[in-house]
PDB file of C-alpha atoms in Angstrom:
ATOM      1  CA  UNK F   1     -49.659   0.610 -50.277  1.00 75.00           C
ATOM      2  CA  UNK F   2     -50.938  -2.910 -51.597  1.00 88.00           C
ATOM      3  CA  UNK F   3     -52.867  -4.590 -49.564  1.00 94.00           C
ATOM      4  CA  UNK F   4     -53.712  -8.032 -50.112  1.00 97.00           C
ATOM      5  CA  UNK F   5     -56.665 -10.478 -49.109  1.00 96.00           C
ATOM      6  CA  UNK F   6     -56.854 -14.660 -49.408  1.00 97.00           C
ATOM      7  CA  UNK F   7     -59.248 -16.904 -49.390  1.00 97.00           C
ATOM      8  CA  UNK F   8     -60.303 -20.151 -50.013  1.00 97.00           C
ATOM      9  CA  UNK F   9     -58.768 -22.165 -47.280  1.00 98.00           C
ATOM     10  CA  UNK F  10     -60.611 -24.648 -45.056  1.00 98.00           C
ATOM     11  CA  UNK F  11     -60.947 -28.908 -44.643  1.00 98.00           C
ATOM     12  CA  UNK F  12     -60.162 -31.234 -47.162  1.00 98.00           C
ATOM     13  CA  UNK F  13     -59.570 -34.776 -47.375  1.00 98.00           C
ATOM     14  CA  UNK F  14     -56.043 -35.926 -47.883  1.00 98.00           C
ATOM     15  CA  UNK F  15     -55.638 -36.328 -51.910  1.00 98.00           C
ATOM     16  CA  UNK F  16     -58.350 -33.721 -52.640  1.00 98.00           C
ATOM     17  CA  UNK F  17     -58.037 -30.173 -53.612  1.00 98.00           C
ATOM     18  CA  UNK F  18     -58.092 -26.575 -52.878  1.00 98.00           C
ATOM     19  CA  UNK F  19     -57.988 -23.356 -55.160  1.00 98.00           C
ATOM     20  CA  UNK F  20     -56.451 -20.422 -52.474  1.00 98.00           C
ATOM     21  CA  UNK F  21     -57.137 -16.975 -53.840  1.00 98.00           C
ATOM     22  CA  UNK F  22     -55.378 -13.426 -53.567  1.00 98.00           C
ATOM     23  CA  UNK F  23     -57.042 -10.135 -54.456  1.00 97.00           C
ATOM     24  CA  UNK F  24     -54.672  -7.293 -54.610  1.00 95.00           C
ATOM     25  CA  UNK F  25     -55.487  -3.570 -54.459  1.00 92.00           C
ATOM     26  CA  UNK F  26     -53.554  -0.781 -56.181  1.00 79.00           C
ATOM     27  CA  UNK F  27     -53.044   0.091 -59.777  1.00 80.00           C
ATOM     28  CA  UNK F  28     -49.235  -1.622 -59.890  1.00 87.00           C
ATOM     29  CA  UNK F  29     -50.347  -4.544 -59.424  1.00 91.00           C
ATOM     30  CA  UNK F  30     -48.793  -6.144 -62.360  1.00 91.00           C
ATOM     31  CA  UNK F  31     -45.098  -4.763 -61.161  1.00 92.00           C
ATOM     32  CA  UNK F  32     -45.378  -7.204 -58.479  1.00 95.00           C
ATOM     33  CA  UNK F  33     -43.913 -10.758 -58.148  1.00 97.00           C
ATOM     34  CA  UNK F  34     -46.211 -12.934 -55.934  1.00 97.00           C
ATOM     35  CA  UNK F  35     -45.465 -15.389 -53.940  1.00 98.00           C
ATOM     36  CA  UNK F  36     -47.550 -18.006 -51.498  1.00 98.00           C
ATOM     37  CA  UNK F  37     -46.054 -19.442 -48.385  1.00 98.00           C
ATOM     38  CA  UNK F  38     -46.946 -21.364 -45.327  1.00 98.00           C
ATOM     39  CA  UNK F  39     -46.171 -21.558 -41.474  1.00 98.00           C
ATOM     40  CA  UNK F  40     -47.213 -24.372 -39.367  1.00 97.00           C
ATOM     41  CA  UNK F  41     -46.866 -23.717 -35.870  1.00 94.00           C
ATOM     42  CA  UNK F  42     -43.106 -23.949 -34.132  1.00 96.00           C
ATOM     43  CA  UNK F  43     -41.425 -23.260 -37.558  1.00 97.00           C
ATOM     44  CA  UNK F  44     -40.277 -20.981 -39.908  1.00 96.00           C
ATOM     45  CA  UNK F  45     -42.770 -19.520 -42.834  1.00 97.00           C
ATOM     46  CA  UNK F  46     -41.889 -21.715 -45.771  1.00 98.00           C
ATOM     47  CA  UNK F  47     -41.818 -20.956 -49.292  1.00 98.00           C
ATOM     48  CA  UNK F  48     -44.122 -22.774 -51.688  1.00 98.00           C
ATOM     49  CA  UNK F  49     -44.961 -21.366 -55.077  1.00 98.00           C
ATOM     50  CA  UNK F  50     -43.705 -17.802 -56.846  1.00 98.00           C
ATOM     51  CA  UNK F  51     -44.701 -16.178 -60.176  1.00 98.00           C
ATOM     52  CA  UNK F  52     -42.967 -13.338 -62.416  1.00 97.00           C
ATOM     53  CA  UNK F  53     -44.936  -9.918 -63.118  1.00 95.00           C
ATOM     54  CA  UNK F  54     -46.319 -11.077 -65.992  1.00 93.00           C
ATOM     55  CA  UNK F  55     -47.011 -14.983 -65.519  1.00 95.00           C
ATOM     56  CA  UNK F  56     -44.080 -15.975 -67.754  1.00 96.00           C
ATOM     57  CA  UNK F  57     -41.921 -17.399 -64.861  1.00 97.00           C
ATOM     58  CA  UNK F  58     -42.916 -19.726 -62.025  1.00 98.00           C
ATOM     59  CA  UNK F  59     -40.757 -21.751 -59.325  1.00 98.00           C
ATOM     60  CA  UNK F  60     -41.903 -24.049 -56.862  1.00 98.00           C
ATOM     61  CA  UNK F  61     -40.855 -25.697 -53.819  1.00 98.00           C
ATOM     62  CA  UNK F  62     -39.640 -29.481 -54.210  1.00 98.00           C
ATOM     63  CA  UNK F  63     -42.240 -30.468 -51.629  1.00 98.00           C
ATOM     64  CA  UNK F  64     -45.098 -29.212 -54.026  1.00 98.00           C
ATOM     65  CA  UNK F  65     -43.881 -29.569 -57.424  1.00 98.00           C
ATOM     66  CA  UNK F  66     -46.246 -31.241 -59.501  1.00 98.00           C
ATOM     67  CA  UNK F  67     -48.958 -30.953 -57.171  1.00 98.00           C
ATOM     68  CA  UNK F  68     -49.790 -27.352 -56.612  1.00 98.00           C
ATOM     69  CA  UNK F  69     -49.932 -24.771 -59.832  1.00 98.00           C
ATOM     70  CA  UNK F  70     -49.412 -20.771 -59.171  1.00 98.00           C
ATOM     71  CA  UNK F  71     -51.436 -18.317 -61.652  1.00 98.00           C
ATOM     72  CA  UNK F  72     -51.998 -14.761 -61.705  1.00 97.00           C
ATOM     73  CA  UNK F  73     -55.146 -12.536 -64.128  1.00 96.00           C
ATOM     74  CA  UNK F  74     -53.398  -8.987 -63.731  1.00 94.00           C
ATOM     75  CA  UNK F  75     -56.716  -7.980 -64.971  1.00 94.00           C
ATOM     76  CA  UNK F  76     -58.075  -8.704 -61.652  1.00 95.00           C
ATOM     77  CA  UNK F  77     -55.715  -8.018 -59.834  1.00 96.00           C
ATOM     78  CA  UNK F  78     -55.513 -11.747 -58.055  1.00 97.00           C
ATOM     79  CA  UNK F  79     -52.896 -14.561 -57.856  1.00 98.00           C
ATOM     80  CA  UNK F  80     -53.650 -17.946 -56.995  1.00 98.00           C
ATOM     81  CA  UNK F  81     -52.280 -21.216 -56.117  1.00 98.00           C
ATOM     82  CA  UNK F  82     -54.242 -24.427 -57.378  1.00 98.00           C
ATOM     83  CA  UNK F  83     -53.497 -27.571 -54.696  1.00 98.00           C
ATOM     84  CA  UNK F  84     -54.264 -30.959 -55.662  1.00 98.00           C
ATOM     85  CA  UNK F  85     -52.952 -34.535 -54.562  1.00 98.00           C
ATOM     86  CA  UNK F  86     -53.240 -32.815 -50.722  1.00 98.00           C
ATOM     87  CA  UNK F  87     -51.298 -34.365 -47.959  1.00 98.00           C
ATOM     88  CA  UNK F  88     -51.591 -33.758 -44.158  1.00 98.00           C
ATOM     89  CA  UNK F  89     -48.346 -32.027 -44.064  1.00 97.00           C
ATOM     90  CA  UNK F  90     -49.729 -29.669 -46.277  1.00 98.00           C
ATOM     91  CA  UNK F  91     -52.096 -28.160 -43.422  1.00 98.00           C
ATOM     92  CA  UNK F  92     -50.718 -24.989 -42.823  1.00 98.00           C
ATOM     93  CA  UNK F  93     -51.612 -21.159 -42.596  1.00 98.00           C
ATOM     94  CA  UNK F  94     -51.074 -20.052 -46.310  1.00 98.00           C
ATOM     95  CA  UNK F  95     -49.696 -16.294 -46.954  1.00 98.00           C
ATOM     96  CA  UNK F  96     -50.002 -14.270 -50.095  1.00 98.00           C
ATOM     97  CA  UNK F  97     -46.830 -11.937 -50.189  1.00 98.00           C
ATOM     98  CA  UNK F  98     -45.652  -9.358 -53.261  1.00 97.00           C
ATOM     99  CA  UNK F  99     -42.405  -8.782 -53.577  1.00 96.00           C
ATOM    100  CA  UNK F 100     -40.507  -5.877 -56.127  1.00 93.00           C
ATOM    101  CA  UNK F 101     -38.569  -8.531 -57.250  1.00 92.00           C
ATOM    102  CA  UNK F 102     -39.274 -10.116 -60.368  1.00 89.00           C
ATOM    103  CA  UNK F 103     -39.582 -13.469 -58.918  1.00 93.00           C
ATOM    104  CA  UNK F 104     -38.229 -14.688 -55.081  1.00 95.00           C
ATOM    105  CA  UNK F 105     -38.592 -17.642 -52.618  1.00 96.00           C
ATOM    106  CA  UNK F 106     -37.274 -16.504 -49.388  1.00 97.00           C
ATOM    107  CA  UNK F 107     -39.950 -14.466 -47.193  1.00 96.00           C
ATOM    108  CA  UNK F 108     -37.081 -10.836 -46.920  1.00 96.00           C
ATOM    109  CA  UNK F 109     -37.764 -10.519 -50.662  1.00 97.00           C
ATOM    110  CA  UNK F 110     -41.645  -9.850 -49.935  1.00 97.00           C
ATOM    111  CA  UNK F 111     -42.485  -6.627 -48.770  1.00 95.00           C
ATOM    112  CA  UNK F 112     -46.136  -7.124 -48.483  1.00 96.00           C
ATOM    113  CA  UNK F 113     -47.892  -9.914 -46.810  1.00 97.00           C
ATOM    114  CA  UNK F 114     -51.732 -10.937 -46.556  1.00 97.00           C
ATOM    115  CA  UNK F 115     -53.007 -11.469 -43.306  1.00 97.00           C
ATOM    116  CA  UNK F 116     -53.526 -15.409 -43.877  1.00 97.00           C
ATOM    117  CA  UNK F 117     -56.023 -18.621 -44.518  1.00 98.00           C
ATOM    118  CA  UNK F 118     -55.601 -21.552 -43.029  1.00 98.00           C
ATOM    119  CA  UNK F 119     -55.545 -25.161 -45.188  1.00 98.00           C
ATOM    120  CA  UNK F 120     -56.124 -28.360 -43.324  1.00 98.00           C
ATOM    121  CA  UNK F 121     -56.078 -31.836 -44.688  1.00 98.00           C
ATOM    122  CA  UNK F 122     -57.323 -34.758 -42.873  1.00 97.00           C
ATOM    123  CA  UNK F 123     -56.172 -37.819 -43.082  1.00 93.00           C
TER     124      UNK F 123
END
């Protein structure tokens, strides 16, 4: 089992930033690819950011390219997603997910999910 635990949501300004962390258990952590999502209310949970097992390989969604950066320290067994240039429509409820894929962006590739942290920027 892999259970997984964010933080590091809360209020920020439109054009600041927010660091969103993921602290995995297990000892396979590293034969995960991790993903982060979001879900406003009234739609479907979207993909944002992905990263490979190892860190070599990372994909983003259009809407956050060049603003938010995915990492992951296998050594301590967390993945995290670096937001900057935040706009309103990036208030959401942010997900960590791991997936036994090597890398995915659609939420039927992640078999584990954390339980959530919500992001709001003002504007």
């Amino acid at each position: 089992q892999v259970q997984l635990i964010e933080s590091g949501g809360g209020l920020v300004q439109a054009g600041g930033s927010l660091r969103l962390s993921c602290a995995a258990s297990g000892r396979t952590f590293s034969s995960f690819g991790m993903g982060w999502f979001r879900q406003v209310p009234g739609k479907e949970r979207e993909f944002a950011a992905a990263i490979s097992r190892s860190g070599g390989i990372t994909n983003y969604a259009d809407s956050v390219k060049g603003r938010f950066t995915i990492s992951r320290d296998n050594a301590k067994n967390t993945v995290y997603l670096q937001m900057s240039s935040l706009k309103p429509e990036d208030t959401a409820v942010y997900y960590c997910a791991a997936s036994r894929a090597i890398i995915a962006d659609k939420p039927v590739n992640y078999a584990y999910w954390g339980q959530g942290t919500q992001v709001t920027v003002s504007s």
